mmCIF file of C-alpha atoms in Angstrom:
data_model
loop_
_atom_site.group_PDB
_atom_site.id
_atom_site.type_symbol
_atom_site.label_atom_id
_atom_site.label_comp_id
_atom_site.label_asym_id
_atom_site.label_seq_id
_atom_site.Cartn_x
_atom_site.Cartn_y
_atom_site.Cartn_z
ATOM 1 C CA UNK A 28 183.709 67.864 120.788
ATOM 2 C CA UNK A 29 179.966 67.173 120.375
ATOM 3 C CA UNK A 30 180.557 63.413 120.419
ATOM 4 C CA UNK A 31 182.650 63.694 123.586
ATOM 5 C CA UNK A 32 180.007 65.741 125.411
ATOM 6 C CA UNK A 33 176.877 63.935 124.251
ATOM 7 C CA UNK A 34 178.198 60.460 123.643
ATOM 8 C CA UNK A 35 177.757 58.595 120.367
ATOM 9 C CA UNK A 36 174.177 57.490 120.948
ATOM 10 C CA UNK A 37 172.826 60.948 121.927
ATOM 11 C CA UNK A 38 174.769 62.629 119.110
ATOM 12 C CA UNK A 39 173.397 60.218 116.507
ATOM 13 C CA UNK A 40 169.832 60.737 117.779
ATOM 14 C CA UNK A 41 170.316 64.523 117.748
ATOM 15 C CA UNK A 42 171.636 64.574 114.176
ATOM 16 C CA UNK A 43 168.724 62.378 113.050
ATOM 17 C CA UNK A 44 165.874 64.104 114.910
ATOM 18 C CA UNK A 45 167.336 67.457 116.082
ATOM 19 C CA UNK A 46 165.944 66.672 119.523
ATOM 20 C CA UNK A 47 168.191 67.856 122.345
ATOM 21 C CA UNK A 48 167.595 68.454 126.009
ATOM 22 C CA UNK A 49 168.343 71.906 127.401
ATOM 23 C CA UNK A 50 170.948 70.528 129.828
ATOM 24 C CA UNK A 51 172.827 68.885 126.931
ATOM 25 C CA UNK A 52 172.720 72.110 124.897
ATOM 26 C CA UNK A 53 174.194 73.953 127.898
ATOM 27 C CA UNK A 54 177.053 71.428 128.060
ATOM 28 C CA UNK A 55 177.811 71.877 124.357
ATOM 29 C CA UNK A 56 177.567 75.638 123.955
ATOM 30 C CA UNK A 57 179.669 77.605 126.399
ATOM 31 C CA UNK A 58 178.970 81.321 126.980
ATOM 32 C CA UNK A 59 182.296 82.231 125.341
ATOM 33 C CA UNK A 60 181.605 80.098 122.276
ATOM 34 C CA UNK A 61 178.063 81.466 121.915
ATOM 35 C CA UNK A 62 179.285 85.050 122.210
ATOM 36 C CA UNK A 63 181.960 84.539 119.565
ATOM 37 C CA UNK A 64 179.622 82.679 117.227
ATOM 38 C CA UNK A 65 176.934 85.362 117.450
ATOM 39 C CA UNK A 66 179.464 88.154 116.993
ATOM 40 C CA UNK A 67 180.190 86.612 113.607
ATOM 41 C CA UNK A 68 176.841 85.200 112.511
ATOM 42 C CA UNK A 69 174.200 86.726 114.782
ATOM 43 C CA UNK A 70 171.971 89.731 114.324
ATOM 44 C CA UNK A 71 170.110 91.880 116.822
ATOM 45 C CA UNK A 72 167.707 94.068 114.869
ATOM 46 C CA UNK A 73 164.588 96.229 115.065
ATOM 47 C CA UNK A 74 161.710 95.646 112.655
ATOM 48 C CA UNK A 75 158.694 97.830 111.928
ATOM 49 C CA UNK A 76 155.523 95.773 112.356
ATOM 50 C CA UNK A 77 153.002 98.512 111.592
ATOM 51 C CA UNK A 78 152.203 102.171 112.134
ATOM 52 C CA UNK A 79 154.236 103.178 115.180
ATOM 53 C CA UNK A 80 154.748 99.530 116.149
ATOM 54 C CA UNK A 81 158.277 98.162 116.336
ATOM 55 C CA UNK A 82 159.746 94.931 117.612
ATOM 56 C CA UNK A 83 163.244 93.845 118.595
ATOM 57 C CA UNK A 84 164.354 90.680 116.893
ATOM 58 C CA UNK A 85 167.178 88.187 117.003
ATOM 59 C CA UNK A 86 168.386 86.119 114.087
ATOM 60 C CA UNK A 87 171.248 83.846 113.155
ATOM 61 C CA UNK A 88 171.990 81.989 109.916
ATOM 62 C CA UNK A 89 174.318 79.113 109.180
ATOM 63 C CA UNK A 90 175.234 77.298 105.982
ATOM 64 C CA UNK A 91 174.890 73.506 106.339
ATOM 65 C CA UNK A 92 174.446 74.044 110.088
ATOM 66 C CA UNK A 93 170.899 73.274 111.083
ATOM 67 C CA UNK A 94 172.180 71.252 114.036
ATOM 68 C CA UNK A 95 174.061 74.275 115.455
ATOM 69 C CA UNK A 96 170.969 76.464 115.218
ATOM 70 C CA UNK A 97 168.828 73.732 116.787
ATOM 71 C CA UNK A 98 171.268 73.552 119.707
ATOM 72 C CA UNK A 99 171.085 77.355 120.127
ATOM 73 C CA UNK A 100 167.297 77.184 119.953
ATOM 74 C CA UNK A 101 167.251 74.561 122.721
ATOM 75 C CA UNK A 102 169.813 76.466 124.777
ATOM 76 C CA UNK A 103 167.619 79.571 124.949
ATOM 77 C CA UNK A 104 164.308 77.686 124.674
ATOM 78 C CA UNK A 105 163.311 79.721 121.609
ATOM 79 C CA UNK A 106 159.903 78.647 120.327
ATOM 80 C CA UNK A 107 160.559 79.684 116.712
ATOM 81 C CA UNK A 108 161.586 76.859 114.423
ATOM 82 C CA UNK A 109 164.811 76.642 112.443
ATOM 83 C CA UNK A 110 163.865 77.158 108.794
ATOM 84 C CA UNK A 111 165.535 77.022 105.404
ATOM 85 C CA UNK A 112 166.503 80.411 104.020
ATOM 86 C CA UNK A 113 164.130 81.496 101.270
ATOM 87 C CA UNK A 114 166.846 82.627 98.836
ATOM 88 C CA UNK A 115 169.870 80.422 99.472
ATOM 89 C CA UNK A 116 170.007 76.625 99.333
ATOM 90 C CA UNK A 117 171.660 74.856 102.273
ATOM 91 C CA UNK A 118 171.337 77.949 104.506
ATOM 92 C CA UNK A 119 169.346 77.666 107.732
ATOM 93 C CA UNK A 120 167.859 80.498 109.813
ATOM 94 C CA UNK A 121 166.737 80.904 113.385
ATOM 95 C CA UNK A 122 164.761 84.100 113.809
ATOM 96 C CA UNK A 123 162.482 85.418 116.548
ATOM 97 C CA UNK A 124 160.798 88.716 117.372
ATOM 98 C CA UNK A 125 159.334 87.499 120.652
ATOM 99 C CA UNK A 126 159.716 90.170 123.343
ATOM 100 C CA UNK A 127 160.059 87.518 126.037
ATOM 101 C CA UNK A 128 162.870 85.816 124.105
ATOM 102 C CA UNK A 129 164.550 89.164 123.446
ATOM 103 C CA UNK A 130 164.589 89.891 127.179
ATOM 104 C CA UNK A 131 166.185 86.521 127.925
ATOM 105 C CA UNK A 132 168.869 87.172 125.302
ATOM 106 C CA UNK A 133 169.440 90.738 126.544
ATOM 107 C CA UNK A 134 170.027 89.503 130.071
ATOM 108 C CA UNK A 135 172.265 86.609 128.982
ATOM 109 C CA UNK A 136 174.557 88.618 126.692
ATOM 110 C CA UNK A 137 174.850 91.746 128.827
ATOM 111 C CA UNK A 138 178.552 92.759 128.951
ATOM 112 C CA UNK A 139 179.675 89.782 126.834
ATOM 113 C CA UNK A 140 180.204 91.279 123.387
ATOM 114 C CA UNK A 141 183.348 93.040 122.223
ATOM 115 C CA UNK A 142 183.940 95.288 119.230
ATOM 116 C CA UNK A 143 181.213 96.403 116.839
ATOM 117 C CA UNK A 144 178.639 93.877 118.106
ATOM 118 C CA UNK A 145 178.919 95.451 121.553
ATOM 119 C CA UNK A 146 177.592 98.769 120.230
ATOM 120 C CA UNK A 147 174.874 97.118 118.147
ATOM 121 C CA UNK A 148 173.770 95.017 121.091
ATOM 122 C CA UNK A 149 173.624 97.998 123.473
ATOM 123 C CA UNK A 150 171.483 99.983 121.003
ATOM 124 C CA UNK A 151 169.197 96.988 120.484
ATOM 125 C CA UNK A 152 168.887 96.445 124.227
ATOM 126 C CA UNK A 153 168.046 100.110 124.776
ATOM 127 C CA UNK A 154 165.317 99.876 122.117
ATOM 128 C CA UNK A 155 163.994 96.742 123.814
ATOM 129 C CA UNK A 156 163.494 98.581 127.087
#
């Protein structure tokens, strides 16, 4: 599917450099696909940063899938970089605690999740506001 959407030349460049334009990321990752992917591999969490200071975060990990996380990063224009997991080889992580990014994600995924992630997301969104 990625080759069909991007074309061979853009796909090859993306896999070599992980550079992708936002409009191309939006063609690749549909709202339904993103919702399903994050229901399985995503995490909306709250972290304590200090005395009485909390932050809402978003994270997703993928084994052998740096390119998927890079596409998600471009899709939402997340400034955090995709990094290797500290404990597991071949596992990549995209993680941000930026309030601005959390608000973008909260607005995008409102009323999209089903099942257990729906409850987790609503609690996270309530903590965000």
